[in-house]
């Protein structure tokens, strides 16, 4: 029983290492969009068997960063500019609706939850933990969606944000200079929500998301290839 527990722990640990290494390589642009991810090559580079690599690739597929094609293998996603644009258009419309629904049923408790989310965002940003910051940054948008009371809308917004997260992982340069502006936007959106100013809050979140889209498009257009992780 003990040996089995140790074996399971080692297996899970290897999977986590493979997952993080591959994800970091995609983020660092040393694995570019459209690149085939060979289990054998990755296993050799990471010094492990194909089993944890395969499990890691399935996790990355679930998160939307990798596409696994039957009988062909795994590939880093390669979205078109049109797909990215369409995702942002749909996301803006849905998040504007979530704000309207939230304001219709606004309570002091809901305001306190959003204030707490912004406090967490500021704290994590100052810690320079960008992995956690990415997660806490999206939490604010998800919180608004959830507090709107429409769980179907919440699920659709979650799907759109997951897609955008995939695009960001592929192309964004993770420049920390832009992060304080994001926090200030979130504060401004909350102020309009408190005033129950639907139009201003919707306009603010549209501008906020469009700025994020513009930064992403700039990064896509200025992408510079680096050393290929799979050729190391």
Coordinates of N, CA and C in Angstrom, one line a residue:
X1 N 0.8 -1.2 0.0 CA 0.0 0.0 0.0 C 0.9 1.3 0.0
X2 N 1.9 1.3 0.9 CA 2.8 2.4 0.9 C 3.5 2.6 -0.4
X3 N 4.0 1.5 -1.0 CA 4.7 1.6 -2.3 C 3.8 2.1 -3.4
X4 N 2.5 1.7 -3.3 CA 1.6 2.1 -4.3 C 1.3 3.6 -4.1
X5 N 1.3 4.1 -2.9 CA 1.1 5.5 -2.6 C 2.2 6.3 -3.2
X6 N 3.4 5.8 -2.9 CA 4.6 6.5 -3.4 C 4.6 6.6 -4.9
X7 N 4.3 5.4 -5.5 CA 4.2 5.4 -7.0 C 3.2 6.4 -7.6
X8 N 2.0 6.4 -6.9 CA 1.0 7.4 -7.4 C 1.5 8.8 -7.2
X9 N 2.2 9.1 -6.1 CA 2.7 10.4 -5.9 C 3.7 10.8 -6.9
X10 N 4.7 9.9 -7.2 CA 5.7 10.2 -8.2 C 5.1 10.4 -9.6
X11 N 4.1 9.6 -9.9 CA 3.4 9.7 -11.2 C 2.7 11.1 -11.3
X12 N 2.0 11.5 -10.3 CA 1.3 12.8 -10.3 C 2.4 13.9 -10.3
X13 N 3.4 13.8 -9.6 CA 4.5 14.8 -9.5 C 5.1 15.0 -10.9
X14 N 5.4 13.9 -11.6 CA 6.0 14.0 -12.9 C 5.0 14.7 -13.9
X15 N 3.7 14.3 -13.8 CA 2.7 15.0 -14.6 C 2.7 16.5 -14.4
X16 N 2.7 16.9 -13.1 CA 2.7 18.3 -12.8 C 3.9 19.0 -13.3
X17 N 5.1 18.4 -13.2 CA 6.3 19.0 -13.8 C 6.2 19.1 -15.3
X18 N 5.8 18.1 -16.0 CA 5.6 18.1 -17.4 C 4.7 19.2 -17.8
X19 N 3.5 19.3 -17.1 CA 2.5 20.3 -17.4 C 3.1 21.7 -17.3
X20 N 3.8 22.0 -16.2 CA 4.3 23.3 -16.0 C 5.4 23.7 -16.9
X21 N 6.3 22.7 -17.2 CA 7.4 23.0 -18.2 C 6.9 23.3 -19.6
X22 N 5.9 22.5 -20.0 CA 5.4 22.7 -21.4 C 4.6 24.1 -21.4
X23 N 3.8 24.3 -20.4 CA 3.0 25.6 -20.3 C 4.0 26.8 -20.3
X24 N 5.1 26.7 -19.5 CA 6.0 27.8 -19.4 C 6.7 28.0 -20.8
X25 N 7.0 26.9 -21.5 CA 7.7 27.0 -22.8 C 6.7 27.7 -23.8
X26 N 5.4 27.4 -23.7 CA 4.4 28.1 -24.6 C 4.4 29.6 -24.2
X27 N 4.3 29.9 -22.9 CA 4.3 31.2 -22.5 C 5.5 32.0 -22.9
X28 N 6.7 31.3 -22.8 CA 8.0 32.0 -23.1 C 8.2 32.1 -24.6
X29 N 7.3 31.6 -25.4 CA 7.3 31.6 -26.9 C 8.5 30.7 -27.4
X30 N 8.9 29.7 -26.6 CA 9.9 28.8 -27.1 C 9.2 27.5 -27.7
X31 N 7.8 27.5 -27.6 CA 7.0 26.6 -28.3 C 5.9 27.5 -29.0
X32 N 5.9 27.6 -30.3 CA 5.1 28.6 -30.9 C 3.7 28.0 -31.4
X33 N 2.7 28.8 -31.6 CA 1.4 28.3 -32.1 C 1.5 27.4 -33.3
X34 N 0.8 26.3 -33.3 CA 0.8 25.4 -34.4 C 1.8 24.3 -34.3
X35 N 2.7 24.4 -33.3 CA 3.8 23.5 -33.2 C 3.3 22.1 -32.7
X36 N 3.8 21.0 -33.4 CA 3.4 19.7 -33.0 C 4.2 19.3 -31.7
X37 N 3.5 18.7 -30.8 CA 4.0 18.4 -29.5 C 4.2 16.8 -29.4
X38 N 5.4 16.4 -29.7 CA 5.7 15.0 -29.7 C 5.9 14.5 -28.3
X39 N 5.1 13.5 -27.9 CA 5.3 12.9 -26.6 C 6.7 12.3 -26.4
X40 N 7.2 11.7 -27.4 CA 8.5 11.1 -27.2 C 9.6 12.1 -27.1
X41 N 9.5 13.2 -27.9 CA 10.5 14.3 -27.8 C 10.4 15.0 -26.5
X42 N 9.2 15.3 -26.1 CA 9.1 16.0 -24.8 C 9.5 15.1 -23.6
X43 N 9.2 13.8 -23.7 CA 9.7 12.9 -22.6 C 11.2 12.9 -22.5
X44 N 11.9 12.9 -23.7 CA 13.3 12.9 -23.7 C 13.9 14.1 -23.1
X45 N 13.3 15.3 -23.5 CA 13.8 16.6 -23.0 C 13.6 16.7 -21.5
X46 N 12.4 16.3 -21.1 CA 12.1 16.4 -19.7 C 12.6 15.3 -18.8
X47 N 13.2 14.2 -19.4 CA 13.8 13.1 -18.7 C 12.7 12.3 -18.0
X48 N 11.6 12.0 -18.7 CA 10.6 11.2 -18.1 C 9.9 10.3 -19.2
X49 N 9.0 9.4 -18.8 CA 8.4 8.6 -19.8 C 7.3 9.4 -20.5
X50 N 6.7 8.7 -21.5 CA 5.6 9.4 -22.2 C 4.3 9.5 -21.4
X51 N 4.1 8.7 -20.4 CA 2.8 8.6 -19.7 C 2.5 10.0 -19.0
X52 N 3.4 10.5 -18.2 CA 3.1 11.8 -17.6 C 3.0 13.0 -18.6
X53 N 3.8 12.9 -19.7 CA 3.7 13.9 -20.8 C 2.3 13.8 -21.4
X54 N 1.8 12.6 -21.7 CA 0.5 12.5 -22.3 C -0.6 13.1 -21.3
X55 N -0.4 12.8 -20.1 CA -1.4 13.3 -19.1 C -1.3 14.9 -19.0
X56 N -0.1 15.4 -19.1 CA 0.1 16.9 -19.1 C -0.6 17.5 -20.3
X57 N -0.4 16.9 -21.5 CA -1.0 17.4 -22.7 C -2.5 17.4 -22.7
X58 N -3.1 16.4 -22.0 CA -4.5 16.3 -21.9 C -5.0 17.5 -21.0
X59 N -4.3 17.8 -19.9 CA -4.6 18.9 -19.1 C -4.6 20.2 -19.9
X60 N -3.5 20.4 -20.7 CA -3.4 21.6 -21.5 C -4.5 21.7 -22.6
X61 N -4.9 20.5 -23.1 CA -6.0 20.5 -24.0 C -7.3 20.9 -23.3
X62 N -7.6 20.4 -22.1 CA -8.7 20.8 -21.3 C -8.8 22.3 -21.1
X63 N -7.6 22.9 -20.9 CA -7.6 24.3 -20.6 C -7.6 25.2 -21.9
X64 N -7.6 24.5 -23.1 CA -7.7 25.2 -24.3 C -6.4 25.7 -25.0
X65 N -5.3 25.2 -24.4 CA -4.0 25.6 -25.0 C -3.4 24.7 -26.0
X66 N -3.9 23.5 -26.0 CA -3.4 22.4 -26.9 C -4.6 21.7 -27.6
X67 N -4.4 21.3 -28.8 CA -5.5 20.6 -29.5 C -4.9 19.2 -29.9
X68 N -5.6 18.1 -29.4 CA -5.2 16.8 -29.7 C -6.0 16.2 -30.9
X69 N -5.4 15.9 -32.0 CA -6.0 15.4 -33.1 C -5.8 13.8 -33.2
X70 N -6.9 13.1 -33.2 CA -6.8 11.6 -33.3 C -5.9 11.1 -34.4
X71 N -5.0 10.2 -34.1 CA -4.1 9.6 -35.1 C -3.1 10.6 -35.7
X72 N -3.1 11.8 -35.2 CA -2.1 12.8 -35.7 C -1.2 13.3 -34.5
X73 N -1.8 13.5 -33.4 CA -1.0 14.0 -32.2 C -1.5 15.3 -31.7
X74 N -0.6 15.9 -30.8 CA -1.0 17.1 -30.1 C -0.3 18.3 -30.8
X75 N -1.1 19.4 -30.8 CA -0.5 20.7 -31.4 C -0.9 21.8 -30.5
X76 N 0.0 22.8 -30.4 CA -0.4 24.1 -29.7 C -1.4 24.8 -30.6
X77 N -2.4 25.3 -30.0 CA -3.5 25.9 -30.8 C -2.9 27.1 -31.6
X78 N -3.6 27.4 -32.7 CA -3.1 28.4 -33.6 C -4.4 29.2 -34.1
X79 N -5.0 30.0 -33.3 CA -6.2 30.7 -33.7 C -5.9 31.8 -34.7
X80 N -6.9 32.0 -35.6 CA -6.8 33.1 -36.6 C -7.1 34.4 -36.0
X81 N -6.7 35.5 -36.6 CA -7.1 36.8 -36.1 C -8.6 37.0 -36.1
X82 N -9.3 36.5 -37.1 CA -10.7 36.6 -37.1 C -11.4 35.9 -35.9
X83 N -10.8 34.7 -35.6 CA -11.4 34.0 -34.4 C -11.1 34.8 -33.1
X84 N -9.9 35.3 -33.0 CA -9.6 36.1 -31.8 C -10.6 37.4 -31.7
X85 N -10.7 38.1 -32.8 CA -11.6 39.2 -32.8 C -13.0 38.9 -32.5
X86 N -13.5 37.8 -33.1 CA -14.9 37.3 -32.8 C -15.1 37.0 -31.3
X87 N -14.1 36.4 -30.7 CA -14.2 36.0 -29.3 C -14.3 37.3 -28.4
X88 N -13.5 38.3 -28.8 CA -13.6 39.5 -28.0 C -14.9 40.2 -28.2
X89 N -15.5 40.2 -29.4 CA -16.8 40.8 -29.6 C -17.9 40.1 -28.8
X90 N -17.9 38.8 -28.8 CA -18.9 38.1 -28.0 C -18.6 38.3 -26.5
X91 N -17.4 38.3 -26.1 CA -17.1 38.5 -24.6 C -17.6 39.8 -24.2
X92 N -17.4 40.9 -24.9 CA -17.8 42.2 -24.5 C -19.3 42.3 -24.4
X93 N -20.0 41.7 -25.3 CA -21.5 41.7 -25.3 C -22.0 41.0 -24.0
X94 N -21.4 39.9 -23.8 CA -21.9 39.1 -22.6 C -21.5 39.7 -21.3
X95 N -20.3 40.3 -21.2 CA -20.0 41.0 -19.9 C -20.8 42.2 -19.7
X96 N -21.2 42.9 -20.8 CA -22.0 44.1 -20.6 C -23.4 43.6 -20.1
X97 N -23.9 42.5 -20.6 CA -25.2 42.0 -20.1 C -25.1 41.6 -18.6
X98 N -24.0 41.0 -18.3 CA -23.8 40.6 -16.9 C -23.8 41.8 -15.9
X99 N -23.2 42.9 -16.4 CA -23.2 44.1 -15.6 C -24.6 44.6 -15.4
X100 N -25.4 44.7 -16.5 CA -26.8 45.1 -16.4 C -27.6 44.3 -15.4
X101 N -27.4 43.0 -15.5 CA -28.2 42.1 -14.6 C -27.7 42.2 -13.1
X102 N -26.4 42.4 -12.9 CA -25.9 42.6 -11.6 C -26.5 43.9 -11.0
X103 N -26.5 45.0 -11.7 CA -27.0 46.3 -11.2 C -28.5 46.2 -10.9
X104 N -29.2 45.4 -11.6 CA -30.7 45.2 -11.4 C -30.9 44.6 -10.0
X105 N -29.9 43.7 -9.5 CA -30.1 43.0 -8.3 C -28.9 43.3 -7.3
X106 N -28.5 44.5 -7.3 CA -27.3 44.9 -6.5 C -27.6 44.9 -5.0
X107 N -26.6 44.4 -4.3 CA -26.7 44.4 -2.8 C -25.4 44.9 -2.2
X108 N -25.4 45.3 -1.0 CA -24.2 45.6 -0.3 C -23.2 44.4 -0.2
X109 N -23.7 43.2 -0.1 CA -22.9 42.0 0.0 C -22.2 41.8 -1.3
X110 N -22.9 42.0 -2.4 CA -22.2 41.8 -3.8 C -21.1 42.9 -4.0
X111 N -21.4 44.1 -3.6 CA -20.4 45.2 -3.7 C -19.1 44.8 -2.9
X112 N -19.4 44.3 -1.7 CA -18.3 43.9 -0.8 C -17.4 42.7 -1.4
X113 N -18.1 41.8 -2.1 CA -17.4 40.7 -2.8 C -16.5 41.3 -3.9
X114 N -17.0 42.2 -4.7 CA -16.2 42.8 -5.7 C -15.0 43.7 -5.2
X115 N -15.3 44.3 -4.1 CA -14.2 45.1 -3.5 C -13.1 44.2 -3.0
X116 N -13.5 43.1 -2.4 CA -12.5 42.1 -1.9 C -11.7 41.5 -3.1
X117 N -12.3 41.3 -4.2 CA -11.6 40.8 -5.4 C -10.6 41.7 -5.9
X118 N -10.9 43.0 -5.9 CA -9.9 44.1 -6.3 C -8.8 44.1 -5.3
X119 N -9.0 44.0 -4.0 CA -8.0 44.0 -3.0 C -7.0 42.8 -3.2
X120 N -7.6 41.7 -3.5 CA -6.8 40.5 -3.8 C -5.9 40.7 -5.0
X121 N -6.5 41.3 -6.0 CA -5.8 41.6 -7.3 C -4.6 42.5 -7.0
X122 N -4.8 43.6 -6.2 CA -3.7 44.5 -5.9 C -2.6 43.8 -5.1
X123 N -3.0 43.0 -4.2 CA -2.0 42.2 -3.3 C -1.2 41.3 -4.2
X124 N -1.8 40.5 -5.0 CA -1.1 39.6 -5.9 C -0.2 40.3 -6.9
X125 N -0.6 41.4 -7.4 CA 0.2 42.1 -8.4 C 1.5 42.6 -7.7
X126 N 1.4 43.1 -6.5 CA 2.5 43.6 -5.8 C 3.5 42.5 -5.4
X127 N 3.0 41.2 -5.4 CA 3.9 40.1 -5.0 C 4.7 39.6 -6.2
X128 N 4.4 40.1 -7.4 CA 5.1 39.8 -8.7 C 4.9 38.3 -9.0
X129 N 3.8 37.7 -8.5 CA 3.5 36.3 -8.9 C 2.5 36.4 -10.1
X130 N 3.0 36.3 -11.3 CA 2.2 36.6 -12.5 C 1.3 35.4 -12.8
X131 N 1.6 34.2 -12.4 CA 0.7 33.1 -12.6 C -0.6 33.3 -11.8
X132 N -0.3 33.7 -10.5 CA -1.5 33.9 -9.6 C -2.2 35.1 -10.1
X133 N -1.5 36.2 -10.5 CA -2.1 37.4 -10.9 C -3.1 37.2 -12.1
X134 N -2.6 36.3 -13.1 CA -3.5 36.0 -14.2 C -4.8 35.4 -13.7
X135 N -4.7 34.6 -12.7 CA -5.9 33.9 -12.2 C -6.8 34.8 -11.4
X136 N -6.2 35.7 -10.6 CA -7.0 36.6 -9.8 C -7.6 37.8 -10.7
X137 N -6.9 38.1 -11.8 CA -7.4 39.1 -12.7 C -8.7 38.7 -13.3
X138 N -8.7 37.5 -13.8 CA -9.9 37.0 -14.4 C -11.1 36.8 -13.4
X139 N -10.7 36.6 -12.1 CA -11.7 36.3 -11.0 C -12.7 37.5 -10.9
X140 N -12.2 38.7 -11.2 CA -13.0 39.9 -11.0 C -14.2 39.8 -12.1
X141 N -13.8 39.5 -13.3 CA -14.8 39.4 -14.4 C -15.8 38.2 -14.1
X142 N -15.2 37.1 -13.6 CA -16.0 36.0 -13.3 C -17.0 36.3 -12.1
X143 N -16.5 37.1 -11.2 CA -17.3 37.4 -10.1 C -18.5 38.2 -10.5
X144 N -18.3 39.2 -11.4 CA -19.4 40.0 -11.9 C -20.4 39.1 -12.6
X145 N -19.9 38.2 -13.4 CA -20.8 37.3 -14.1 C -21.6 36.4 -13.2
X146 N -21.0 35.9 -12.1 CA -21.7 35.0 -11.2 C -22.7 35.8 -10.4
X147 N -22.3 37.0 -9.9 CA -23.2 37.8 -9.1 C -24.4 38.4 -9.9
X148 N -24.3 38.2 -11.3 CA -25.5 38.7 -12.1 C -26.7 37.8 -11.8
X149 N -26.4 36.6 -11.4 CA -27.5 35.7 -11.0 C -27.9 34.8 -12.2
X150 N -27.4 35.0 -13.4 CA -27.7 34.1 -14.5 C -26.6 33.1 -14.7
X151 N -26.8 31.9 -14.3 CA -25.7 30.9 -14.3 C -25.4 30.4 -15.7
X152 N -26.4 30.5 -16.7 CA -26.1 30.2 -18.1 C -25.1 31.2 -18.6
X153 N -25.4 32.5 -18.4 CA -24.5 33.5 -18.9 C -23.1 33.4 -18.2
X154 N -23.1 33.0 -17.0 CA -21.8 32.8 -16.3 C -21.0 31.8 -17.0
X155 N -21.6 30.7 -17.4 CA -20.9 29.6 -18.0 C -20.3 30.0 -19.4
X156 N -21.1 30.8 -20.1 CA -20.7 31.3 -21.4 C -19.5 32.3 -21.3
X157 N -19.6 33.1 -20.3 CA -18.5 34.1 -20.1 C -17.2 33.3 -19.6
X158 N -17.4 32.3 -18.8 CA -16.3 31.5 -18.4 C -15.6 30.9 -19.6
X159 N -16.4 30.4 -20.6 CA -15.8 29.8 -21.8 C -15.1 30.8 -22.6
X160 N -15.6 32.0 -22.7 CA -15.0 33.1 -23.5 C -13.7 33.5 -22.8
X161 N -13.7 33.6 -21.5 CA -12.5 34.0 -20.8 C -11.4 33.0 -20.9
X162 N -11.8 31.7 -20.9 CA -10.9 30.6 -21.1 C -10.2 30.7 -22.5
X163 N -11.0 31.0 -23.5 CA -10.4 31.2 -24.8 C -9.4 32.3 -24.9
X164 N -9.8 33.4 -24.3 CA -8.9 34.6 -24.3 C -7.6 34.3 -23.5
X165 N -7.7 33.5 -22.4 CA -6.6 33.1 -21.6 C -5.6 32.3 -22.5
X166 N -6.2 31.5 -23.4 CA -5.3 30.7 -24.3 C -4.6 31.6 -25.3
X167 N -5.3 32.6 -25.8 CA -4.6 33.6 -26.7 C -3.5 34.3 -26.0
X168 N -3.8 34.7 -24.8 CA -2.8 35.5 -24.0 C -1.5 34.6 -23.7
X169 N -1.8 33.4 -23.4 CA -0.6 32.5 -23.1 C 0.2 32.3 -24.4
X170 N -0.4 32.3 -25.5 CA 0.3 32.1 -26.8 C 1.1 33.4 -27.2
X171 N 0.5 34.5 -27.0 CA 1.1 35.7 -27.6 C 1.5 36.9 -26.7
X172 N 0.9 37.0 -25.5 CA 1.1 38.1 -24.7 C 2.5 38.1 -24.1
X173 N 3.2 39.3 -24.0 CA 4.5 39.4 -23.5 C 4.6 39.5 -22.0
X174 N 3.4 39.4 -21.3 CA 3.4 39.5 -19.9 C 4.1 40.7 -19.3
X175 N 3.9 41.9 -20.0 CA 4.5 43.1 -19.5 C 3.8 43.6 -18.3
X176 N 4.5 43.6 -17.1 CA 3.8 44.1 -15.9 C 3.4 45.5 -15.9
X177 N 3.9 46.3 -16.8 CA 3.5 47.7 -16.9 C 2.0 47.9 -17.1
X178 N 1.4 47.0 -17.8 CA 0.0 47.1 -18.2 C -0.9 46.7 -17.0
X179 N -0.4 46.0 -16.0 CA -1.3 45.5 -15.0 C -1.9 46.5 -14.1
X180 N -1.2 47.5 -13.6 CA -1.8 48.5 -12.8 C -3.0 49.2 -13.5
X181 N -2.9 49.4 -14.8 CA -4.0 50.0 -15.5 C -5.2 49.1 -15.5
X182 N -5.0 47.8 -15.5 CA -6.1 46.9 -15.4 C -6.8 47.0 -14.1
X183 N -6.0 47.1 -13.0 CA -6.6 47.2 -11.7 C -7.4 48.5 -11.6
X184 N -6.9 49.6 -12.1 CA -7.6 50.9 -12.1 C -8.9 50.8 -12.8
X185 N -8.9 50.1 -14.0 CA -10.1 49.9 -14.7 C -11.2 49.2 -13.9
X186 N -10.7 48.2 -13.2 CA -11.6 47.4 -12.4 C -12.3 48.2 -11.3
X187 N -11.4 49.1 -10.7 CA -12.0 50.0 -9.7 C -13.0 51.0 -10.3
X188 N -12.7 51.5 -11.5 CA -13.7 52.4 -12.1 C -15.0 51.7 -12.5
X189 N -14.9 50.5 -12.9 CA -16.1 49.8 -13.3 C -17.0 49.6 -12.0
X190 N -16.3 49.3 -10.9 CA -17.0 49.1 -9.6 C -17.7 50.4 -9.2
X191 N -17.0 51.5 -9.4 CA -17.6 52.8 -9.0 C -18.9 53.0 -9.7
X192 N -18.9 52.7 -11.0 CA -20.1 52.9 -11.8 C -21.2 51.9 -11.4
X193 N -20.8 50.7 -11.0 CA -21.8 49.7 -10.5 C -22.4 50.2 -9.2
X194 N -21.6 50.7 -8.3 CA -22.1 51.3 -7.1 C -23.2 52.3 -7.3
X195 N -22.9 53.2 -8.3 CA -23.8 54.3 -8.7 C -25.0 53.8 -9.5
X196 N -25.0 52.5 -9.8 CA -26.1 51.9 -10.7 C -26.2 52.6 -12.0
X197 N -25.0 53.0 -12.5 CA -24.9 53.6 -13.8 C -24.6 52.6 -14.8
X198 N -25.6 51.9 -15.4 CA -25.4 50.8 -16.3 C -24.6 51.2 -17.5
X199 N -25.0 52.3 -18.2 CA -24.4 52.7 -19.4 C -22.9 53.0 -19.2
X200 N -22.5 53.7 -18.2 CA -21.1 54.0 -18.0 C -20.3 52.8 -17.6
X201 N -20.9 51.9 -16.8 CA -20.2 50.7 -16.4 C -20.0 49.8 -17.6
X202 N -21.0 49.7 -18.5 CA -20.9 48.9 -19.7 C -19.8 49.5 -20.7
X203 N -19.9 50.8 -20.8 CA -18.9 51.5 -21.7 C -17.5 51.3 -21.2
X204 N -17.3 51.3 -19.8 CA -16.0 51.2 -19.2 C -15.5 49.8 -19.4
X205 N -16.3 48.7 -19.2 CA -15.8 47.4 -19.4 C -15.5 47.1 -20.9
X206 N -16.3 47.7 -21.8 CA -16.0 47.6 -23.2 C -14.6 48.1 -23.5
X207 N -14.3 49.3 -23.0 CA -13.0 50.0 -23.2 C -11.9 49.2 -22.6
X208 N -12.2 48.6 -21.4 CA -11.2 47.8 -20.7 C -10.8 46.6 -21.5
X209 N -11.8 45.9 -22.0 CA -11.6 44.7 -22.8 C -10.9 45.0 -24.2
X210 N -11.4 46.1 -24.8 CA -10.8 46.5 -26.1 C -9.3 46.9 -25.9
X211 N -8.9 47.5 -24.8 CA -7.5 47.8 -24.5 C -6.7 46.5 -24.4
X212 N -7.3 45.5 -23.7 CA -6.6 44.2 -23.6 C -6.4 43.5 -25.0
X213 N -7.5 43.7 -25.8 CA -7.4 43.1 -27.2 C -6.3 43.8 -28.0
X214 N -6.2 45.1 -27.9 CA -5.2 45.9 -28.6 C -3.8 45.5 -28.2
X215 N -3.6 45.3 -26.9 CA -2.3 44.9 -26.4 C -1.9 43.5 -27.0
X216 N -2.9 42.6 -27.0 CA -2.7 41.3 -27.6 C -2.3 41.4 -29.0
X217 N -3.1 42.2 -29.8 CA -2.8 42.3 -31.2 C -1.4 42.9 -31.5
X218 N -1.0 43.8 -30.7 CA 0.3 44.4 -30.8 C 1.4 43.3 -30.6
X219 N 1.2 42.5 -29.5 CA 2.1 41.4 -29.2 C 2.2 40.4 -30.4
X220 N 1.0 40.1 -31.0 CA 1.0 39.1 -32.1 C 1.8 39.7 -33.2
X221 N 1.6 40.9 -33.5 CA 2.3 41.5 -34.7 C 3.8 41.7 -34.5
X222 N 4.2 41.8 -33.2 CA 5.6 42.1 -32.9 C 6.3 40.8 -32.4
X223 N 5.7 39.6 -32.5 CA 6.2 38.4 -32.0 C 7.6 38.1 -32.6
X224 N 8.6 37.8 -31.8 CA 9.9 37.4 -32.2 C 10.2 36.0 -31.8
X225 N 10.4 35.1 -32.7 CA 10.7 33.7 -32.4 C 12.0 33.6 -31.5
X226 N 11.9 32.7 -30.6 CA 13.1 32.4 -29.8 C 13.5 30.9 -30.0
X227 N 14.5 30.5 -29.2 CA 15.0 29.1 -29.4 C 13.9 28.1 -29.1
X228 N 13.7 27.2 -30.0 CA 12.7 26.2 -30.0 C 12.9 25.2 -28.9
X229 N 12.0 25.1 -27.9 CA 12.1 24.2 -26.8 C 12.3 22.8 -27.2
X230 N 11.6 22.4 -28.3 CA 11.7 21.0 -28.7 C 13.0 20.6 -29.5
X231 N 13.8 21.6 -29.7 CA 15.1 21.4 -30.4 C 16.2 21.3 -29.4
X232 N 15.9 21.6 -28.1 CA 17.0 21.6 -27.1 C 17.7 20.3 -26.9

